[in-house]
Amino acid sequence: MKTCYSAFVFVFAGCVVNGKAYGPGSSTTNSSTTSGATTAEPSGSTSTSEAAATNGAPPQAGSPVNDQVSSNENAPYPDAPADPWAGVAGDQPKRRSDDRWTVRTRDFACTAAHDHCLDTDAWFIVDMQPRPLSYQRNGEVYVFGKDEPFGAWNAVMKNHGPDHYVAYRTVPATKQNLAPGVLVFGYKSDYPANGRKAVEDSWAHGKVASIDLELGYYTLEGREQQLRLSGARVAVLRWEPGGKVEIIGGKRRDELAVRAADVFLPAPERD
């Protein structure tokens, strides 16, 4: 899998080819040169600011796109876990009308009660290309566009590769949905520090091996590291390209969502 990283206003070497910037999951369109298109920007076409935002650069101040980005950036963080079906349309992942996604960057205690500050239509994607047996797969956070998944323009973005992946909808772990053998995605600490960290950082992926409710930790099969229950998310829906969204674990459709009152929270700090 080729991984392409970009952060804010610059794109690292190896991610721009002949003036075309490549983002997560899909190639983006350059406003001046594209195959089969004229170099002039016709009336009513994508503005320079819109093209910049689409290609991973921040939009220009005062533009309509900047107003949209500011609105997204200043939107309140979630106050409860989202219903996993909020990311589904019919039997397919819910798709955004354009390939532009802004995540919130202001610091916040992104606990499970706040859905770890994930957007309501965010999916965890696991690359399924062949790897050595010892390879430990992690999950990356994306949303779905018209054609493919893509990452946030204002976060470090990663290219998952074409079609060789499985996508999961998740909910925060609770005493009711977490058990040995359950498939989870685990954050590296209690919770992300803001919405950008929630999508920039990789989440450990695997089946639960053991749970210590008293100490607030769990482990995954094949991994020695102890992870914190407050950063665990249980996979409840699954989708592969060309297939349909499926419920994991044989539960009913209305049994997947969780309440903020039931999630694991970080232990209070001791003096």
PDB file of C-alpha atoms in Angstrom:
ATOM      1  CA  MET A   1       0.000   0.000   0.000  1.00  0.00           C
ATOM      2  CA  LYS A   2       1.377   3.360  -0.957  1.00  0.00           C
ATOM      3  CA  THR A   3       0.860   5.967   1.744  1.00  0.00           C
ATOM      4  CA  CYS A   4       0.564   9.626   0.868  1.00  0.00           C
ATOM      5  CA  TYR A   5       0.890  12.186   3.632  1.00  0.00           C
ATOM      6  CA  SER A   6      -0.081  15.831   3.515  1.00  0.00           C
ATOM      7  CA  ALA A   7      -0.431  18.374   6.280  1.00  0.00           C
ATOM      8  CA  PHE A   8      -2.274  21.652   5.911  1.00  0.00           C
ATOM      9  CA  VAL A   9      -0.656  23.865   3.256  1.00  0.00           C
ATOM     10  CA  PHE A  10       2.038  21.589   1.947  1.00  0.00           C
ATOM     11  CA  VAL A  11       2.198  18.218   0.244  1.00  0.00           C
ATOM     12  CA  PHE A  12       5.227  16.038   0.825  1.00  0.00           C
ATOM     13  CA  ALA A  13       7.453  14.816  -1.951  1.00  0.00           C
ATOM     14  CA  GLY A  14       6.128  11.889  -3.900  1.00  0.00           C
ATOM     15  CA  CYS A  15       2.504  13.057  -3.608  1.00  0.00           C
ATOM     16  CA  VAL A  16       2.463  15.545  -6.508  1.00  0.00           C
ATOM     17  CA  VAL A  17       2.881  14.254 -10.044  1.00  0.00           C
ATOM     18  CA  ASN A  18       2.865  16.624 -13.029  1.00  0.00           C
ATOM     19  CA  GLY A  19       1.144  19.265 -10.956  1.00  0.00           C
ATOM     20  CA  LYS A  20      -1.582  16.959  -9.705  1.00  0.00           C
ATOM     21  CA  ALA A  21      -1.997  16.393  -5.962  1.00  0.00           C
ATOM     22  CA  TYR A  22      -3.194  13.034  -4.741  1.00  0.00           C
ATOM     23  CA  GLY A  23      -5.343  12.789  -1.609  1.00  0.00           C
ATOM     24  CA  PRO A  24      -6.617   9.820   0.378  1.00  0.00           C
ATOM     25  CA  GLY A  25      -8.579   7.321  -1.598  1.00  0.00           C
ATOM     26  CA  SER A  26      -8.993   9.406  -4.729  1.00  0.00           C
ATOM     27  CA  SER A  27      -7.082  11.683  -7.050  1.00  0.00           C
ATOM     28  CA  THR A  28      -8.065  15.350  -6.998  1.00  0.00           C
ATOM     29  CA  THR A  29      -8.526  17.730  -9.886  1.00  0.00           C
ATOM     30  CA  ASN A  30      -6.069  20.515 -10.621  1.00  0.00           C
ATOM     31  CA  SER A  31      -7.880  23.741 -11.511  1.00  0.00           C
ATOM     32  CA  SER A  32      -5.640  24.589 -14.442  1.00  0.00           C
ATOM     33  CA  THR A  33      -4.615  21.284 -16.066  1.00  0.00           C
ATOM     34  CA  THR A  34      -6.544  18.063 -16.241  1.00  0.00           C
ATOM     35  CA  SER A  35      -6.893  15.317 -18.826  1.00  0.00           C
ATOM     36  CA  GLY A  36      -9.489  16.255 -21.434  1.00  0.00           C
ATOM     37  CA  ALA A  37     -10.098  19.742 -20.000  1.00  0.00           C
ATOM     38  CA  THR A  38      -9.026  23.183 -21.196  1.00  0.00           C
ATOM     39  CA  THR A  39      -6.437  25.103 -19.206  1.00  0.00           C
ATOM     40  CA  ALA A  40      -8.639  28.185 -18.927  1.00  0.00           C
ATOM     41  CA  GLU A  41     -11.166  28.300 -16.106  1.00  0.00           C
ATOM     42  CA  PRO A  42     -14.600  28.841 -17.690  1.00  0.00           C
ATOM     43  CA  SER A  43     -17.336  30.920 -16.139  1.00  0.00           C
ATOM     44  CA  GLY A  44     -19.145  29.008 -13.398  1.00  0.00           C
ATOM     45  CA  SER A  45     -16.330  26.478 -12.943  1.00  0.00           C
ATOM     46  CA  THR A  46     -14.591  25.590  -9.692  1.00  0.00           C
ATOM     47  CA  SER A  47     -12.944  28.679  -8.222  1.00  0.00           C
ATOM     48  CA  THR A  48      -9.277  28.860  -7.283  1.00  0.00           C
ATOM     49  CA  SER A  49     -10.245  28.726  -3.615  1.00  0.00           C
ATOM     50  CA  GLU A  50     -12.438  25.672  -4.162  1.00  0.00           C
ATOM     51  CA  ALA A  51      -9.703  23.896  -6.104  1.00  0.00           C
ATOM     52  CA  ALA A  52      -7.190  24.688  -3.360  1.00  0.00           C
ATOM     53  CA  ALA A  53      -9.429  23.215  -0.700  1.00  0.00           C
ATOM     54  CA  THR A  54     -10.095  20.122  -2.798  1.00  0.00           C
ATOM     55  CA  ASN A  55      -6.366  19.580  -3.354  1.00  0.00           C
ATOM     56  CA  GLY A  56      -5.493  19.714   0.313  1.00  0.00           C
ATOM     57  CA  ALA A  57      -4.523  23.407   0.603  1.00  0.00           C
ATOM     58  CA  PRO A  58      -6.525  25.760   2.833  1.00  0.00           C
ATOM     59  CA  PRO A  59      -9.039  27.963   1.001  1.00  0.00           C
ATOM     60  CA  GLN A  60      -8.393  31.667   0.610  1.00  0.00           C
ATOM     61  CA  ALA A  61      -9.774  33.999   3.248  1.00  0.00           C
ATOM     62  CA  GLY A  62     -13.103  35.581   2.393  1.00  0.00           C
ATOM     63  CA  SER A  63     -14.127  32.924  -0.132  1.00  0.00           C
ATOM     64  CA  PRO A  64     -17.402  30.973   0.052  1.00  0.00           C
ATOM     65  CA  VAL A  65     -15.362  27.845   0.650  1.00  0.00           C
ATOM     66  CA  ASN A  66     -13.582  29.526   3.564  1.00  0.00           C
ATOM     67  CA  ASP A  67     -16.961  30.359   5.081  1.00  0.00           C
ATOM     68  CA  GLN A  68     -17.934  26.680   4.847  1.00  0.00           C
ATOM     69  CA  VAL A  69     -14.623  25.557   6.345  1.00  0.00           C
ATOM     70  CA  SER A  70     -14.973  28.048   9.209  1.00  0.00           C
ATOM     71  CA  SER A  71     -18.483  26.786   9.852  1.00  0.00           C
ATOM     72  CA  ASN A  72     -17.263  23.181  10.004  1.00  0.00           C
ATOM     73  CA  GLU A  73     -14.282  24.096  12.156  1.00  0.00           C
ATOM     74  CA  ASN A  74     -16.443  25.956  14.672  1.00  0.00           C
ATOM     75  CA  ALA A  75     -19.224  23.373  14.805  1.00  0.00           C
ATOM     76  CA  PRO A  76     -19.822  21.938  18.279  1.00  0.00           C
ATOM     77  CA  TYR A  77     -18.307  18.599  19.157  1.00  0.00           C
ATOM     78  CA  PRO A  78     -20.708  15.649  19.581  1.00  0.00           C
ATOM     79  CA  ASP A  79     -22.483  15.461  22.928  1.00  0.00           C
ATOM     80  CA  ALA A  80     -23.344  11.754  22.583  1.00  0.00           C
ATOM     81  CA  PRO A  81     -22.340   8.722  20.534  1.00  0.00           C
ATOM     82  CA  ALA A  82     -23.844   8.733  17.034  1.00  0.00           C
ATOM     83  CA  ASP A  83     -26.200   6.040  15.825  1.00  0.00           C
ATOM     84  CA  PRO A  84     -24.016   3.831  13.576  1.00  0.00           C
ATOM     85  CA  TRP A  85     -26.752   3.901  10.925  1.00  0.00           C
ATOM     86  CA  ALA A  86     -26.116   7.648  10.504  1.00  0.00           C
ATOM     87  CA  GLY A  87     -23.220   6.663   8.231  1.00  0.00           C
ATOM     88  CA  VAL A  88     -25.364   4.400   6.029  1.00  0.00           C
ATOM     89  CA  ALA A  89     -27.695   5.126   3.119  1.00  0.00           C
ATOM     90  CA  GLY A  90     -29.764   2.097   2.126  1.00  0.00           C
ATOM     91  CA  ASP A  91     -27.301  -0.787   2.112  1.00  0.00           C
ATOM     92  CA  GLN A  92     -24.253   1.344   1.260  1.00  0.00           C
ATOM     93  CA  PRO A  93     -21.997   3.811   3.100  1.00  0.00           C
ATOM     94  CA  LYS A  94     -23.446   7.310   3.175  1.00  0.00           C
ATOM     95  CA  ARG A  95     -21.623   9.445   0.625  1.00  0.00           C
ATOM     96  CA  ARG A  96     -20.897  13.162   0.700  1.00  0.00           C
ATOM     97  CA  SER A  97     -21.783  15.293  -2.293  1.00  0.00           C
ATOM     98  CA  ASP A  98     -18.259  16.699  -2.579  1.00  0.00           C
ATOM     99  CA  ASP A  99     -14.786  15.562  -1.620  1.00  0.00           C
ATOM    100  CA  ARG A 100     -14.077  18.232   0.974  1.00  0.00           C
ATOM    101  CA  TRP A 101     -13.919  17.415   4.673  1.00  0.00           C
ATOM    102  CA  THR A 102     -12.860  19.728   7.488  1.00  0.00           C
ATOM    103  CA  VAL A 103     -12.278  18.375  10.978  1.00  0.00           C
ATOM    104  CA  ARG A 104     -12.334  20.408  14.181  1.00  0.00           C
ATOM    105  CA  THR A 105      -8.887  21.260  15.537  1.00  0.00           C
ATOM    106  CA  ARG A 106      -9.630  23.114  18.781  1.00  0.00           C
ATOM    107  CA  ASP A 107      -8.639  21.180  21.889  1.00  0.00           C
ATOM    108  CA  PHE A 108     -11.369  19.220  23.601  1.00  0.00           C
ATOM    109  CA  ALA A 109     -11.689  16.182  25.865  1.00  0.00           C
ATOM    110  CA  CYS A 110     -12.791  13.778  23.117  1.00  0.00           C
ATOM    111  CA  THR A 111     -14.012  11.040  25.427  1.00  0.00           C
ATOM    112  CA  ALA A 112     -16.312   8.224  24.398  1.00  0.00           C
ATOM    113  CA  ALA A 113     -19.233  10.245  25.762  1.00  0.00           C
ATOM    114  CA  HIS A 114     -18.452  12.707  22.961  1.00  0.00           C
ATOM    115  CA  ASP A 115     -18.034   9.883  20.424  1.00  0.00           C
ATOM    116  CA  HIS A 116     -14.266  10.484  20.443  1.00  0.00           C
ATOM    117  CA  CYS A 117     -15.012  13.649  18.390  1.00  0.00           C
ATOM    118  CA  LEU A 118     -15.650  11.670  15.207  1.00  0.00           C
ATOM    119  CA  ASP A 119     -18.034  12.956  12.539  1.00  0.00           C
ATOM    120  CA  THR A 120     -21.368  11.146  12.386  1.00  0.00           C
ATOM    121  CA  ASP A 121     -20.573   9.632   8.950  1.00  0.00           C
ATOM    122  CA  ALA A 122     -16.975   8.593   9.673  1.00  0.00           C
ATOM    123  CA  TRP A 123     -15.856   5.036   8.892  1.00  0.00           C
ATOM    124  CA  PHE A 124     -12.786   3.094  10.024  1.00  0.00           C
ATOM    125  CA  ILE A 125     -10.959   1.565   7.077  1.00  0.00           C
ATOM    126  CA  VAL A 126      -8.537  -1.349   7.309  1.00  0.00           C
ATOM    127  CA  ASP A 127      -6.159  -2.060   4.427  1.00  0.00           C
ATOM    128  CA  MET A 128      -6.473  -5.714   3.438  1.00  0.00           C
ATOM    129  CA  GLN A 129      -3.589  -6.068   0.982  1.00  0.00           C
ATOM    130  CA  PRO A 130      -1.442  -9.169   1.635  1.00  0.00           C
ATOM    131  CA  ARG A 131       1.013  -8.672   4.497  1.00  0.00           C
ATOM    132  CA  PRO A 132       3.412 -10.855   6.511  1.00  0.00           C
ATOM    133  CA  LEU A 133       1.720 -12.923   9.207  1.00  0.00           C
ATOM    134  CA  SER A 134       3.325 -10.781  11.909  1.00  0.00           C
ATOM    135  CA  TYR A 135       1.924  -7.565  10.411  1.00  0.00           C
ATOM    136  CA  GLN A 136      -0.479  -5.758  12.751  1.00  0.00           C
ATOM    137  CA  ARG A 137      -3.271  -3.972  10.925  1.00  0.00           C
ATOM    138  CA  ASN A 138      -4.568  -0.635  12.161  1.00  0.00           C
ATOM    139  CA  GLY A 139      -7.638   1.373  11.292  1.00  0.00           C
ATOM    140  CA  GLU A 140      -7.706   4.813   9.667  1.00  0.00           C
ATOM    141  CA  VAL A 141     -10.659   7.225   9.746  1.00  0.00           C
ATOM    142  CA  TYR A 142     -12.290   8.376   6.502  1.00  0.00           C
ATOM    143  CA  VAL A 143     -15.603   9.587   5.143  1.00  0.00           C
ATOM    144  CA  PHE A 144     -17.038   8.457   1.815  1.00  0.00           C
ATOM    145  CA  GLY A 145     -17.208  10.756  -1.207  1.00  0.00           C
ATOM    146  CA  LYS A 146     -19.052  10.241  -4.462  1.00  0.00           C
ATOM    147  CA  ASP A 147     -16.598   7.603  -5.623  1.00  0.00           C
ATOM    148  CA  GLU A 148     -14.144   6.657  -2.874  1.00  0.00           C
ATOM    149  CA  PRO A 149     -13.262   7.294   0.768  1.00  0.00           C
ATOM    150  CA  PHE A 150     -11.190  10.388   1.482  1.00  0.00           C
ATOM    151  CA  GLY A 151      -9.519  12.086   4.442  1.00  0.00           C
ATOM    152  CA  ALA A 152      -9.770  15.553   5.950  1.00  0.00           C
ATOM    153  CA  TRP A 153      -7.846  18.269   4.086  1.00  0.00           C
ATOM    154  CA  ASN A 154      -6.691  19.870   7.359  1.00  0.00           C
ATOM    155  CA  ALA A 155      -5.241  16.682   8.842  1.00  0.00           C
ATOM    156  CA  VAL A 156      -2.435  14.322   7.885  1.00  0.00           C
ATOM    157  CA  MET A 157      -4.038  12.209   5.178  1.00  0.00           C
ATOM    158  CA  LYS A 158      -3.269   8.655   4.133  1.00  0.00           C
ATOM    159  CA  ASN A 159      -4.020   6.850   0.886  1.00  0.00           C
ATOM    160  CA  HIS A 160      -5.515   3.413   1.571  1.00  0.00           C
ATOM    161  CA  GLY A 161      -5.148   2.056  -1.987  1.00  0.00           C
ATOM    162  CA  PRO A 162      -7.885   1.010  -4.432  1.00  0.00           C
ATOM    163  CA  ASP A 163     -10.558  -1.449  -3.286  1.00  0.00           C
ATOM    164  CA  HIS A 164      -8.266  -3.525  -1.049  1.00  0.00           C
ATOM    165  CA  TYR A 165      -9.954  -2.550   2.187  1.00  0.00           C
ATOM    166  CA  VAL A 166     -12.829  -3.222   4.557  1.00  0.00           C
ATOM    167  CA  ALA A 167     -14.795  -0.366   6.137  1.00  0.00           C
ATOM    168  CA  TYR A 168     -16.379  -0.465   9.588  1.00  0.00           C
ATOM    169  CA  ARG A 169     -18.870   1.645  11.499  1.00  0.00           C
ATOM    170  CA  THR A 170     -18.142   1.681  15.220  1.00  0.00           C
ATOM    171  CA  VAL A 171     -19.615   2.734  18.563  1.00  0.00           C
ATOM    172  CA  PRO A 172     -17.849   3.343  21.884  1.00  0.00           C
ATOM    173  CA  ALA A 173     -17.266   0.253  23.987  1.00  0.00           C
ATOM    174  CA  THR A 174     -19.567  -0.483  26.917  1.00  0.00           C
ATOM    175  CA  LYS A 175     -19.897  -3.324  29.418  1.00  0.00           C
ATOM    176  CA  GLN A 176     -22.737  -4.634  27.265  1.00  0.00           C
ATOM    177  CA  ASN A 177     -21.003  -4.771  23.863  1.00  0.00           C
ATOM    178  CA  LEU A 178     -17.389  -5.565  24.808  1.00  0.00           C
ATOM    179  CA  ALA A 179     -16.280  -9.162  25.309  1.00  0.00           C
ATOM    180  CA  PRO A 180     -13.411 -11.463  24.324  1.00  0.00           C
ATOM    181  CA  GLY A 181     -13.517 -12.141  20.585  1.00  0.00           C
ATOM    182  CA  VAL A 182     -15.263  -8.850  19.748  1.00  0.00           C
ATOM    183  CA  LEU A 183     -13.686  -6.784  16.943  1.00  0.00           C
ATOM    184  CA  VAL A 184     -12.557  -3.350  18.149  1.00  0.00           C
ATOM    185  CA  PHE A 185     -10.581  -0.259  17.210  1.00  0.00           C
ATOM    186  CA  GLY A 186      -8.506   1.110  20.076  1.00  0.00           C
ATOM    187  CA  TYR A 187      -7.032   4.571  20.563  1.00  0.00           C
ATOM    188  CA  LYS A 188      -3.502   4.753  21.947  1.00  0.00           C
ATOM    189  CA  SER A 189      -4.562   6.625  25.099  1.00  0.00           C
ATOM    190  CA  ASP A 190      -7.744   7.554  26.967  1.00  0.00           C
ATOM    191  CA  TYR A 191      -9.073   9.752  24.159  1.00  0.00           C
ATOM    192  CA  PRO A 192      -7.940  12.079  21.328  1.00  0.00           C
ATOM    193  CA  ALA A 193      -7.057  15.679  22.189  1.00  0.00           C
ATOM    194  CA  ASN A 194      -9.209  17.114  19.382  1.00  0.00           C
ATOM    195  CA  GLY A 195     -11.059  16.143  16.224  1.00  0.00           C
ATOM    196  CA  ARG A 196      -7.941  16.275  14.092  1.00  0.00           C
ATOM    197  CA  LYS A 197      -6.047  13.845  16.315  1.00  0.00           C
ATOM    198  CA  ALA A 198      -9.014  11.473  16.179  1.00  0.00           C
ATOM    199  CA  VAL A 199      -8.563  11.080  12.417  1.00  0.00           C
ATOM    200  CA  GLU A 200      -4.790  11.589  12.124  1.00  0.00           C
ATOM    201  CA  ASP A 201      -3.811   8.861  14.555  1.00  0.00           C
ATOM    202  CA  SER A 202      -4.029   5.174  13.730  1.00  0.00           C
ATOM    203  CA  TRP A 203      -6.334   3.029  15.864  1.00  0.00           C
ATOM    204  CA  ALA A 204      -5.247  -0.491  16.850  1.00  0.00           C
ATOM    205  CA  HIS A 205      -7.461  -3.077  15.159  1.00  0.00           C
ATOM    206  CA  GLY A 206      -8.176  -6.618  16.274  1.00  0.00           C
ATOM    207  CA  LYS A 207     -10.220  -8.981  18.414  1.00  0.00           C
ATOM    208  CA  VAL A 208     -10.359  -8.566  22.166  1.00  0.00           C
ATOM    209  CA  ALA A 209      -8.212 -11.079  24.051  1.00  0.00           C
ATOM    210  CA  SER A 210      -8.752 -10.004  27.666  1.00  0.00           C
ATOM    211  CA  ILE A 211     -10.545  -7.320  29.671  1.00  0.00           C
ATOM    212  CA  ASP A 212      -9.692  -5.872  33.080  1.00  0.00           C
ATOM    213  CA  LEU A 213     -12.676  -3.802  34.164  1.00  0.00           C
ATOM    214  CA  GLU A 214     -11.130  -2.925  37.524  1.00  0.00           C
ATOM    215  CA  LEU A 215      -7.981  -1.395  36.049  1.00  0.00           C
ATOM    216  CA  GLY A 216      -9.694  -0.142  32.904  1.00  0.00           C
ATOM    217  CA  TYR A 217      -7.573  -1.974  30.310  1.00  0.00           C
ATOM    218  CA  TYR A 218      -7.978  -4.592  27.602  1.00  0.00           C
ATOM    219  CA  THR A 219      -5.689  -6.425  25.195  1.00  0.00           C
ATOM    220  CA  LEU A 220      -6.040  -7.559  21.588  1.00  0.00           C
ATOM    221  CA  GLU A 221      -5.191 -10.960  20.164  1.00  0.00           C
ATOM    222  CA  GLY A 222      -1.575 -11.032  19.002  1.00  0.00           C
ATOM    223  CA  ARG A 223      -0.668  -7.774  20.758  1.00  0.00           C
ATOM    224  CA  GLU A 224       1.006  -7.401  24.122  1.00  0.00           C
ATOM    225  CA  GLN A 225       0.145  -3.741  24.630  1.00  0.00           C
ATOM    226  CA  GLN A 226      -2.559  -2.905  27.140  1.00  0.00           C
ATOM    227  CA  LEU A 227      -5.099  -0.435  25.768  1.00  0.00           C
ATOM    228  CA  ARG A 228      -7.502   1.696  27.759  1.00  0.00           C
ATOM    229  CA  LEU A 229     -11.181   0.853  27.768  1.00  0.00           C
ATOM    230  CA  SER A 230     -12.032   4.550  27.477  1.00  0.00           C
ATOM    231  CA  GLY A 231     -10.432   4.618  24.010  1.00  0.00           C
ATOM    232  CA  ALA A 232     -12.092   1.452  22.641  1.00  0.00           C
ATOM    233  CA  ARG A 233     -14.677   1.374  19.868  1.00  0.00           C
ATOM    234  CA  VAL A 234     -16.609  -1.755  18.885  1.00  0.00           C
ATOM    235  CA  ALA A 235     -17.157  -2.556  15.197  1.00  0.00           C
ATOM    236  CA  VAL A 236     -20.887  -3.048  14.565  1.00  0.00           C
ATOM    237  CA  LEU A 237     -21.247  -2.645  10.775  1.00  0.00           C
ATOM    238  CA  ARG A 238     -19.037  -3.905   7.960  1.00  0.00           C
ATOM    239  CA  TRP A 239     -18.768  -3.061   4.238  1.00  0.00           C
ATOM    240  CA  GLU A 240     -16.507  -4.107   1.378  1.00  0.00           C
ATOM    241  CA  PRO A 241     -16.372  -2.478  -2.080  1.00  0.00           C
ATOM    242  CA  GLY A 242     -18.979  -4.125  -4.278  1.00  0.00           C
ATOM    243  CA  GLY A 243     -20.939  -5.509  -1.340  1.00  0.00           C
ATOM    244  CA  LYS A 244     -23.638  -4.383   1.076  1.00  0.00           C
ATOM    245  CA  VAL A 245     -23.446  -3.030   4.624  1.00  0.00           C
ATOM    246  CA  GLU A 246     -23.748  -5.925   7.065  1.00  0.00           C
ATOM    247  CA  ILE A 247     -24.360  -6.096  10.808  1.00  0.00           C
ATOM    248  CA  ILE A 248     -21.545  -7.715  12.789  1.00  0.00           C
ATOM    249  CA  GLY A 249     -22.389 -10.207  15.510  1.00  0.00           C
ATOM    250  CA  GLY A 250     -25.941 -11.154  14.532  1.00  0.00           C
ATOM    251  CA  LYS A 251     -27.610  -8.339  16.481  1.00  0.00           C
ATOM    252  CA  ARG A 252     -30.812  -6.581  15.471  1.00  0.00           C
ATOM    253  CA  ARG A 253     -30.676  -3.256  13.689  1.00  0.00           C
ATOM    254  CA  ASP A 254     -31.890  -1.383  16.778  1.00  0.00           C
ATOM    255  CA  GLU A 255     -29.378  -3.026  19.148  1.00  0.00           C
ATOM    256  CA  LEU A 256     -26.216  -1.317  17.868  1.00  0.00           C
ATOM    257  CA  ALA A 257     -26.369   2.246  19.211  1.00  0.00           C
ATOM    258  CA  VAL A 258     -25.042   3.052  22.698  1.00  0.00           C
ATOM    259  CA  ARG A 259     -25.824   5.727  25.274  1.00  0.00           C
ATOM    260  CA  ALA A 260     -23.313   8.243  26.614  1.00  0.00           C
ATOM    261  CA  ALA A 261     -24.201   7.081  30.132  1.00  0.00           C
ATOM    262  CA  ASP A 262     -22.965   3.551  29.371  1.00  0.00           C
ATOM    263  CA  VAL A 263     -19.536   4.211  27.831  1.00  0.00           C
ATOM    264  CA  PHE A 264     -16.166   3.785  29.543  1.00  0.00           C
ATOM    265  CA  LEU A 265     -14.703   7.075  30.780  1.00  0.00           C
ATOM    266  CA  PRO A 266     -11.139   7.828  31.903  1.00  0.00           C
ATOM    267  CA  ALA A 267     -10.412   7.195  35.548  1.00  0.00           C
ATOM    268  CA  PRO A 268     -10.298  10.383  37.644  1.00  0.00           C
ATOM    269  CA  GLU A 269      -6.811  11.722  38.180  1.00  0.00           C
ATOM    270  CA  ARG A 270      -5.430  11.110  41.656  1.00  0.00           C
ATOM    271  CA  ASP A 271      -3.581  13.728  43.660  1.00  0.00           C
TER     272      ASP A 271
END
